[in-house]
JSON list of C-alpha atoms and ligand atoms in Angstrom, two decimals:
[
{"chain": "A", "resi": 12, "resn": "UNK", "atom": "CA", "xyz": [63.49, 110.00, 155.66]},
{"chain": "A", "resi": 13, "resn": "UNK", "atom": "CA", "xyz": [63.41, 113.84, 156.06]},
{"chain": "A", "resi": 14, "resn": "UNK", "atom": "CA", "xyz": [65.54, 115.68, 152.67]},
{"chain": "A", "resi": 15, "resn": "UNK", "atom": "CA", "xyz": [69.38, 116.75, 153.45]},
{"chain": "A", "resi": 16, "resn": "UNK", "atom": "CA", "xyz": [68.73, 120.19, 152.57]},
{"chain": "A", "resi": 17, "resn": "UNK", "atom": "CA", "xyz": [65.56, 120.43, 154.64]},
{"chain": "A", "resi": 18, "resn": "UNK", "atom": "CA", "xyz": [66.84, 119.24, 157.67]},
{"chain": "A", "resi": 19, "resn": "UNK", "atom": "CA", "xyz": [69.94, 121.39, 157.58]},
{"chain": "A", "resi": 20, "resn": "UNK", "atom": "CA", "xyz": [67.74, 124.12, 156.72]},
{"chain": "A", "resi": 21, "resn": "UNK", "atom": "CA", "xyz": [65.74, 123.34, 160.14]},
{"chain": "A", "resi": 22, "resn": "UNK", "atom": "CA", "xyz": [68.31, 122.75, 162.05]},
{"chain": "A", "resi": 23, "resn": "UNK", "atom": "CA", "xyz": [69.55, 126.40, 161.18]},
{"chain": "A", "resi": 24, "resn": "UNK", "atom": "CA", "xyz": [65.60, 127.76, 162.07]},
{"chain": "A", "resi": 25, "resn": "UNK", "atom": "CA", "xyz": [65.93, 125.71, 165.63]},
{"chain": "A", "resi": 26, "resn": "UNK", "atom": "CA", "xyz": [69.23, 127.96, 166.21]},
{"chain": "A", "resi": 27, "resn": "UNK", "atom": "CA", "xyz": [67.10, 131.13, 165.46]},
{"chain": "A", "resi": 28, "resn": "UNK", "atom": "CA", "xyz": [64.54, 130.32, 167.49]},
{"chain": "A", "resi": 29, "resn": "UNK", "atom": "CA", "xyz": [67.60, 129.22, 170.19]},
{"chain": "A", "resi": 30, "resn": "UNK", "atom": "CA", "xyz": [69.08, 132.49, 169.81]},
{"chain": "A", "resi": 31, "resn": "UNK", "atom": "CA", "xyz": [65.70, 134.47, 170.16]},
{"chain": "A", "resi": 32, "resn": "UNK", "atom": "CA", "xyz": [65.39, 132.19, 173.28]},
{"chain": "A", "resi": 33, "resn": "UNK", "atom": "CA", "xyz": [68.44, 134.08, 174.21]},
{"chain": "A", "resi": 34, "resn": "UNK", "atom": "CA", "xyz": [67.96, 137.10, 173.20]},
{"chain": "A", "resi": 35, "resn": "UNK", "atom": "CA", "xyz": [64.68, 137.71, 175.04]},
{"chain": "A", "resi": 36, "resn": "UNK", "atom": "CA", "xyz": [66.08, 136.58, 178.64]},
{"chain": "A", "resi": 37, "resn": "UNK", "atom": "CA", "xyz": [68.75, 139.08, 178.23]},
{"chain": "A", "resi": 38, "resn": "UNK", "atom": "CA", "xyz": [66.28, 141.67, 177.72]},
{"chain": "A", "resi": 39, "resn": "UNK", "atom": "CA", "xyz": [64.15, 140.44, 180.51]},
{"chain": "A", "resi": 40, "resn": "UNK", "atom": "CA", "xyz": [67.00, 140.29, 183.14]},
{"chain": "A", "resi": 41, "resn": "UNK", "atom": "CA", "xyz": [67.52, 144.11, 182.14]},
{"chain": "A", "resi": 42, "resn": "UNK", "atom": "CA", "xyz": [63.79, 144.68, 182.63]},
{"chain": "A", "resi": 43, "resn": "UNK", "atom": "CA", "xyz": [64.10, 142.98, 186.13]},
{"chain": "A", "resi": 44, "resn": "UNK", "atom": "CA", "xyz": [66.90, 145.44, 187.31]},
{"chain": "A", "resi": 45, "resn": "UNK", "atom": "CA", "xyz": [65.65, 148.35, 185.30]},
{"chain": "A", "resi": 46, "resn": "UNK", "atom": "CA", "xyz": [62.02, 148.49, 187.39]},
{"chain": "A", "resi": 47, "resn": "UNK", "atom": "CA", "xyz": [60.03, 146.84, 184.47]},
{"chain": "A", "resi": 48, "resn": "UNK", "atom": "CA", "xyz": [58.74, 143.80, 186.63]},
{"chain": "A", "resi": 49, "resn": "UNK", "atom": "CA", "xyz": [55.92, 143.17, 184.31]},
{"chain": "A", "resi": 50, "resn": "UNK", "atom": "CA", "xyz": [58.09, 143.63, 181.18]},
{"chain": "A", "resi": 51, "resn": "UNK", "atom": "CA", "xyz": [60.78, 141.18, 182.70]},
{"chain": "A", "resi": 52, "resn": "UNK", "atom": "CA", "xyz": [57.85, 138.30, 183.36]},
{"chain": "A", "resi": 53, "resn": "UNK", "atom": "CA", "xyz": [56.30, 138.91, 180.03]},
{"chain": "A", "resi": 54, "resn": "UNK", "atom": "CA", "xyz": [60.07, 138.91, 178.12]},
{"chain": "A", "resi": 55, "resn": "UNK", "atom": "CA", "xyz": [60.70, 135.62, 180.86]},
{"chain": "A", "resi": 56, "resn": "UNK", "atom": "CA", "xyz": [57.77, 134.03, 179.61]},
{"chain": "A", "resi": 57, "resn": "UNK", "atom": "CA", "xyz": [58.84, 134.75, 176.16]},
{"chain": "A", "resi": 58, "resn": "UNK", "atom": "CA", "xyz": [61.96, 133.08, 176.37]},
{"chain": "A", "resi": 59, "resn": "UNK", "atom": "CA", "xyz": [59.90, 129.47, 177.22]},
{"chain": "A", "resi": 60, "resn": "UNK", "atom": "CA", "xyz": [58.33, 129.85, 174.31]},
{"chain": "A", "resi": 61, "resn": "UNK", "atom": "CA", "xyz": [60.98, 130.32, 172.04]},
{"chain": "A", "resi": 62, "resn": "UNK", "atom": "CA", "xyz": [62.87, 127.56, 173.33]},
{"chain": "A", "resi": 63, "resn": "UNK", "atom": "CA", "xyz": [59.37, 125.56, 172.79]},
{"chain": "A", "resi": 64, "resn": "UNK", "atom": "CA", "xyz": [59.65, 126.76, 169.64]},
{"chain": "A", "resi": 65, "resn": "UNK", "atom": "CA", "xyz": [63.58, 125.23, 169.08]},
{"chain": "A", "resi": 66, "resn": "UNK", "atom": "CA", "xyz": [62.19, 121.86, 170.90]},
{"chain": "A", "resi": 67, "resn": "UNK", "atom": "CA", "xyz": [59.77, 121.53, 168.21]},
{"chain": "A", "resi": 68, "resn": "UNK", "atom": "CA", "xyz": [61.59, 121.54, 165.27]},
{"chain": "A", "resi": 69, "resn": "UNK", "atom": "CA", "xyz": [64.46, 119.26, 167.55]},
{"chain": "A", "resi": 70, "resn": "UNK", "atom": "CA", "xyz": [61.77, 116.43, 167.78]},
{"chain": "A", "resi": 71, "resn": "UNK", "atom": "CA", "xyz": [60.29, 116.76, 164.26]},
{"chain": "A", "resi": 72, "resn": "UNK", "atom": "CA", "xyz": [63.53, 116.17, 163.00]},
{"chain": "A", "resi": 73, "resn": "UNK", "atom": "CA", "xyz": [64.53, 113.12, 165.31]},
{"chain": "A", "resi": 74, "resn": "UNK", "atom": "CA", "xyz": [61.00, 111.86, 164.41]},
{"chain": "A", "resi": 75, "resn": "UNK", "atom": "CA", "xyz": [61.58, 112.10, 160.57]},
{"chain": "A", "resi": 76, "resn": "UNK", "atom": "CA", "xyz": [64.45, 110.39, 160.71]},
{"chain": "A", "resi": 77, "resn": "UNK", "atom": "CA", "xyz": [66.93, 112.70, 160.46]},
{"chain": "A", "resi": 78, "resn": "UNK", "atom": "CA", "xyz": [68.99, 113.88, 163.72]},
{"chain": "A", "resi": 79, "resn": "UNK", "atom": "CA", "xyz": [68.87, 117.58, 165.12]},
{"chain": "A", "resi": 80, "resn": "UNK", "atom": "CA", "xyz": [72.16, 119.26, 165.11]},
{"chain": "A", "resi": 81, "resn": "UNK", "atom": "CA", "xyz": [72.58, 122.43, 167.83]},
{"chain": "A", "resi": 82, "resn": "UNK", "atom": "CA", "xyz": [75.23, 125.53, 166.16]},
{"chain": "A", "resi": 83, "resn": "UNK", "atom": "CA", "xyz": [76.84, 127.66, 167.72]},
{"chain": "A", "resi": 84, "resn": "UNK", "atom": "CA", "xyz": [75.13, 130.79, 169.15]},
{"chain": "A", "resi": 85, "resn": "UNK", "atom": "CA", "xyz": [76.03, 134.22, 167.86]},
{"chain": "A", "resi": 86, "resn": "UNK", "atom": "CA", "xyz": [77.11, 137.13, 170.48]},
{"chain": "A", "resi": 87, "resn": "UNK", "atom": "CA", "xyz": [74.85, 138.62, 172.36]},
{"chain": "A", "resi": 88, "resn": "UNK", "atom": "CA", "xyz": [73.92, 142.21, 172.95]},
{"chain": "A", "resi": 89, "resn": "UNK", "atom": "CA", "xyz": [73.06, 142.90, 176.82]},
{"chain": "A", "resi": 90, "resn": "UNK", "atom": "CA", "xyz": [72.98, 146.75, 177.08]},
{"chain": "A", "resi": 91, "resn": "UNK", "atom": "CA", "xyz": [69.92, 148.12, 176.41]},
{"chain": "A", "resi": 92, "resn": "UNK", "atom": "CA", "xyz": [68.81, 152.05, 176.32]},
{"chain": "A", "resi": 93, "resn": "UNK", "atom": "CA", "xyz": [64.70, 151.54, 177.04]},
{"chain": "A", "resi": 94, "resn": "UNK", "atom": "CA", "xyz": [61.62, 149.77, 176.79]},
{"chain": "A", "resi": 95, "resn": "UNK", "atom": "CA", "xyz": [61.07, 151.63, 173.77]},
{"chain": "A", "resi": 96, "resn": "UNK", "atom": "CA", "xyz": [64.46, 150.09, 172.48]},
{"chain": "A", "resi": 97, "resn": "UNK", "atom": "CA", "xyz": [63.64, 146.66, 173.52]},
{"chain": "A", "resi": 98, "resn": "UNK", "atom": "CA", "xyz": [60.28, 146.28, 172.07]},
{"chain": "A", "resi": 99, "resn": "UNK", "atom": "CA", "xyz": [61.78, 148.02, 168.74]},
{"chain": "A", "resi": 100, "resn": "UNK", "atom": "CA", "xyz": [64.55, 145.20, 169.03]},
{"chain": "A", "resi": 101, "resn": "UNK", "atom": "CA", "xyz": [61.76, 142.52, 169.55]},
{"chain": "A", "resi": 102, "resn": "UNK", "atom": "CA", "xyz": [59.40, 143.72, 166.67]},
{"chain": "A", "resi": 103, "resn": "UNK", "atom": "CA", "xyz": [62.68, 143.81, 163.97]},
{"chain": "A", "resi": 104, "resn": "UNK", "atom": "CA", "xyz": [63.46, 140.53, 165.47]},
{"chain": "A", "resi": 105, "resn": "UNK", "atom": "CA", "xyz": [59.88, 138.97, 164.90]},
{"chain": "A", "resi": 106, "resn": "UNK", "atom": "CA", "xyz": [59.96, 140.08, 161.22]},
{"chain": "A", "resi": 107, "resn": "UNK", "atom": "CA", "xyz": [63.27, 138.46, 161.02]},
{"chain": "A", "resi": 108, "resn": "UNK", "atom": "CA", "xyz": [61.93, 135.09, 162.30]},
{"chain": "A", "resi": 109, "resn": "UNK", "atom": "CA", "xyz": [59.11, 135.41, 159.88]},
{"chain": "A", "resi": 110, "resn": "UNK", "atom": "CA", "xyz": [60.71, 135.74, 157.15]},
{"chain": "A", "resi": 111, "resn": "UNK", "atom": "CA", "xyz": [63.30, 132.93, 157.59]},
{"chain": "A", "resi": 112, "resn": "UNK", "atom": "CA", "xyz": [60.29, 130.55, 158.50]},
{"chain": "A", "resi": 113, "resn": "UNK", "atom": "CA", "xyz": [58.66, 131.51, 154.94]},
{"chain": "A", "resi": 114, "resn": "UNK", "atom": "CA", "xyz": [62.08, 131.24, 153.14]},
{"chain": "A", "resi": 115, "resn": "UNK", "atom": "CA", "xyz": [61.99, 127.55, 154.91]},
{"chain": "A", "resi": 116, "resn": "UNK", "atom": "CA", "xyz": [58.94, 126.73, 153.76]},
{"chain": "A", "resi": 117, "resn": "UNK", "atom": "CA", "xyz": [59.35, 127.83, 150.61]},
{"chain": "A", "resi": 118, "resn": "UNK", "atom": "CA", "xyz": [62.25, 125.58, 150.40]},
{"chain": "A", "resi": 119, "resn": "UNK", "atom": "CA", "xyz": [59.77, 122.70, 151.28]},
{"chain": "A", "resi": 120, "resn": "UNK", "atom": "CA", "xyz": [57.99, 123.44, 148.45]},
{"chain": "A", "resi": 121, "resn": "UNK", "atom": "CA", "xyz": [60.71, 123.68, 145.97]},
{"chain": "A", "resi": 122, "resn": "UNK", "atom": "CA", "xyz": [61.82, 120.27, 147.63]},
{"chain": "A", "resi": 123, "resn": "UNK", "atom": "CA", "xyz": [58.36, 118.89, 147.33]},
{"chain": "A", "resi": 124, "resn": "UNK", "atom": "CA", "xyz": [58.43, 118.27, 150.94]},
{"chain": "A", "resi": 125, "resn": "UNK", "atom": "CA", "xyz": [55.17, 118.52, 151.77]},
{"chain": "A", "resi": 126, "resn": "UNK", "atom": "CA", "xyz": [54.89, 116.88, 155.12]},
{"chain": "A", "resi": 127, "resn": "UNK", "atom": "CA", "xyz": [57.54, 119.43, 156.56]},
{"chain": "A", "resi": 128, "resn": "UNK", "atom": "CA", "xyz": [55.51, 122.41, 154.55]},
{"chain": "A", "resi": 129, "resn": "UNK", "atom": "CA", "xyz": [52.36, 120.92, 156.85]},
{"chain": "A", "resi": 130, "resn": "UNK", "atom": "CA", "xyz": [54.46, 120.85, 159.72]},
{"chain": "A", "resi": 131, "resn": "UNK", "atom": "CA", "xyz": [55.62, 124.58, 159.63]},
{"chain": "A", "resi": 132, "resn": "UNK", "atom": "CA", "xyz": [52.23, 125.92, 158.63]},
{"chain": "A", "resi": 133, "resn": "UNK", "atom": "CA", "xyz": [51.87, 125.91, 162.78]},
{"chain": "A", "resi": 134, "resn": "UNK", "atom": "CA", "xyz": [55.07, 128.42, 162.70]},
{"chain": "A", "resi": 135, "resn": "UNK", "atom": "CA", "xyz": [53.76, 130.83, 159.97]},
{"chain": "A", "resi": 136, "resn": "UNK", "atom": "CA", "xyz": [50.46, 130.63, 162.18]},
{"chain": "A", "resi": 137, "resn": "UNK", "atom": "CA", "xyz": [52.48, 131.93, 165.58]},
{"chain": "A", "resi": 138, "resn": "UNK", "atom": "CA", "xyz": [54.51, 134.63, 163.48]},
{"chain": "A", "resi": 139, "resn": "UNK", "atom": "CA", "xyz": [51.60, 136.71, 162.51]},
{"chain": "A", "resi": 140, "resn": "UNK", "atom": "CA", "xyz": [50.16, 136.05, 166.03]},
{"chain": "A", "resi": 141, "resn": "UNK", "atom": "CA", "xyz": [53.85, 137.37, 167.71]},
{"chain": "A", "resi": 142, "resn": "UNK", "atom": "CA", "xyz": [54.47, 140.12, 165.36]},
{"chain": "A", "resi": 143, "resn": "UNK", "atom": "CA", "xyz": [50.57, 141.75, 166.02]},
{"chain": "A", "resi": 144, "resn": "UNK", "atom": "CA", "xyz": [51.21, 141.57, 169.80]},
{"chain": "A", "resi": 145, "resn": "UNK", "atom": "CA", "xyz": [54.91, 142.79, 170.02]},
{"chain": "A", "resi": 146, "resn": "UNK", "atom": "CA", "xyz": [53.48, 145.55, 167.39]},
{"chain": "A", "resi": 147, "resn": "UNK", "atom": "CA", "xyz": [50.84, 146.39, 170.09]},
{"chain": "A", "resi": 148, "resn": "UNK", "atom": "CA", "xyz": [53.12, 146.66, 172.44]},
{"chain": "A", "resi": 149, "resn": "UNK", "atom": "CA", "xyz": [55.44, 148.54, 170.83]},
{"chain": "A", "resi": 150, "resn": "UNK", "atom": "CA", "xyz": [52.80, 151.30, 169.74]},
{"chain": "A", "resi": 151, "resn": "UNK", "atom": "CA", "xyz": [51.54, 151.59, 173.72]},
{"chain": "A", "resi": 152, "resn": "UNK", "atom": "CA", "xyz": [54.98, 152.22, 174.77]},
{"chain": "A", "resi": 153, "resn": "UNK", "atom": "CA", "xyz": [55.54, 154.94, 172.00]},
{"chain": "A", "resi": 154, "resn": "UNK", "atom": "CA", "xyz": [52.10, 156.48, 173.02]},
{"chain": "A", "resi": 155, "resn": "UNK", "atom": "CA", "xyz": [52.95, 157.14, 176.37]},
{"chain": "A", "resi": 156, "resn": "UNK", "atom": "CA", "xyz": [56.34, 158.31, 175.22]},
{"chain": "A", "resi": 157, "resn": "UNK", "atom": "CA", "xyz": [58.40, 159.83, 178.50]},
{"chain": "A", "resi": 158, "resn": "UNK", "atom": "CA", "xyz": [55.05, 159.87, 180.96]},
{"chain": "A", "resi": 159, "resn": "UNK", "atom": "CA", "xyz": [55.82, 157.74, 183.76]},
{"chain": "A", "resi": 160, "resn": "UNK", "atom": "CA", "xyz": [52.24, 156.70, 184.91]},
{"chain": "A", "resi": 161, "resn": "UNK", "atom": "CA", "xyz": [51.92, 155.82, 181.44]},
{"chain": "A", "resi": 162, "resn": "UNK", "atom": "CA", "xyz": [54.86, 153.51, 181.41]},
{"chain": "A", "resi": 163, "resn": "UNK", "atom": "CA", "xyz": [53.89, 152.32, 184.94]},
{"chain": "A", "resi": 164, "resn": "UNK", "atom": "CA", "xyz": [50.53, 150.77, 183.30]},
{"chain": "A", "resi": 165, "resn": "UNK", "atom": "CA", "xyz": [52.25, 149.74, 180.28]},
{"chain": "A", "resi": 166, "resn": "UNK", "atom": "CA", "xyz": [54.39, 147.58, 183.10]},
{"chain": "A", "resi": 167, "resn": "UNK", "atom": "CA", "xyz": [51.40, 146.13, 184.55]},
{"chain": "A", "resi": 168, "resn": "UNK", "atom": "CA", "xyz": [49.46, 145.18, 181.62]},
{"chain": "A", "resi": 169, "resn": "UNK", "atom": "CA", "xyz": [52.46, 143.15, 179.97]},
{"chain": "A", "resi": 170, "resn": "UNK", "atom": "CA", "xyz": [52.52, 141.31, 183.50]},
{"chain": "A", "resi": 171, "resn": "UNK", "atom": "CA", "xyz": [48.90, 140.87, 182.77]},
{"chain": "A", "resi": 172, "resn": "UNK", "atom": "CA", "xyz": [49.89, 139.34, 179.67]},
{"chain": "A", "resi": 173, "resn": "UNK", "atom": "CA", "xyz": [52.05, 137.32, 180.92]},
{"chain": "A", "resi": 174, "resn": "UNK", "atom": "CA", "xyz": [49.81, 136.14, 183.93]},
{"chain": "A", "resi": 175, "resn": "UNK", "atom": "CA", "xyz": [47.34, 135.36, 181.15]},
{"chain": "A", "resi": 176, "resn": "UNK", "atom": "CA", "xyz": [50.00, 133.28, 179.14]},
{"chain": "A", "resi": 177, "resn": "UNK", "atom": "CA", "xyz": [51.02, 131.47, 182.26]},
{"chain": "A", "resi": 178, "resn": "UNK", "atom": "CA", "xyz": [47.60, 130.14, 182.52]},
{"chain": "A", "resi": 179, "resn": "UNK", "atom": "CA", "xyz": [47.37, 129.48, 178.89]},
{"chain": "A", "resi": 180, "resn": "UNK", "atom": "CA", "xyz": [44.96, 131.97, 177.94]},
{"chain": "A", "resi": 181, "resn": "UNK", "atom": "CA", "xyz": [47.01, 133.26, 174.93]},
{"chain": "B", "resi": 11, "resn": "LIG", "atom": "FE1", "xyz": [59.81, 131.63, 167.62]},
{"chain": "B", "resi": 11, "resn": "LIG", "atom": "FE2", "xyz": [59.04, 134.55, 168.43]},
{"chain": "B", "resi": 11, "resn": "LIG", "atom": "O1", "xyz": [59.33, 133.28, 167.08]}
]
């Protein structure tokens, strides 16, 4: 049987990862209308994951016993300035996620729940994997600052990206 405080505790991370789920299709609808096709499918793509991410945790807790609960969502932002702005809002958001998935686990560990510990060690894995890329990404778009060739490529290698993802090559 999975510890009170634990599964509230990852119940609260599955509506993080719900609201990132969130978050990122907003900012990949304003991609879409904004001319940033390859942003939109890589931000799309995104979105899966996250909710992948929330359907984890939702069957780790059913499977430990315990029940998943789903919160309310906070307000969403939906006006965005740039790419610049959304990949700054994506990076801050990734270090956000991290640290709430260490402050989980250390939890675990204070709760000597060790099987959950094992079980997140997959999520402190990802974080480090999604804040390097959404870094990289974030520094190309800042190189090519206002230059719209630049910003065309930028476009087409994040729908490279997201091709590549698609066929699970990331
Ligand atoms: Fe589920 Fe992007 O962290």
């Amino acid at each position: 049987m999975i510890n009170k405080n634990v599964e509230t505790a990852l119940n609260e991370q599955a509506r993080k990862e719900e609201f990132s789920a969130r978050l990122y299709l907003a900012m990949a609808i304003w991609c879409e209308v904004n001319g940033y096709p390859g942003a939109a499918s890589f931000l799309y793509d995104h979105a899966d994951e996250e909710r992948m991410h929330q359907m984890k945790i939702i069957h780790y807790i059913n499977e430990r016993g315990g029940m998943a609960a789903l919160y309310e969502l906070a307000a969403l932002k939906t006006e965005f300035n740039s790419l610049e702005d959304i990949f700054t809002q994506v990076l801050a958001h990734e270090e956000f996620i991290t640290n709430s998935i260490n402050e989980l686990y250390g939890l675990t560990m204070a709760e000597k729940d060790y099987t959950t510990g094992n079980f997140l060690q997959w999520y402190i894995t990802e974080q480090v994997e999604e804040e390097s890329t959404m870094r990289t990404i974030l520094d190309k778009i800042k190189l090519v600052g206002k230059d719209k060739a630049g910003m065309f490529h930028v476009d087409k290698e994040l729908e490279a990206m997201a091709q590549s993802n698609a066929a699970g090559n990331v």
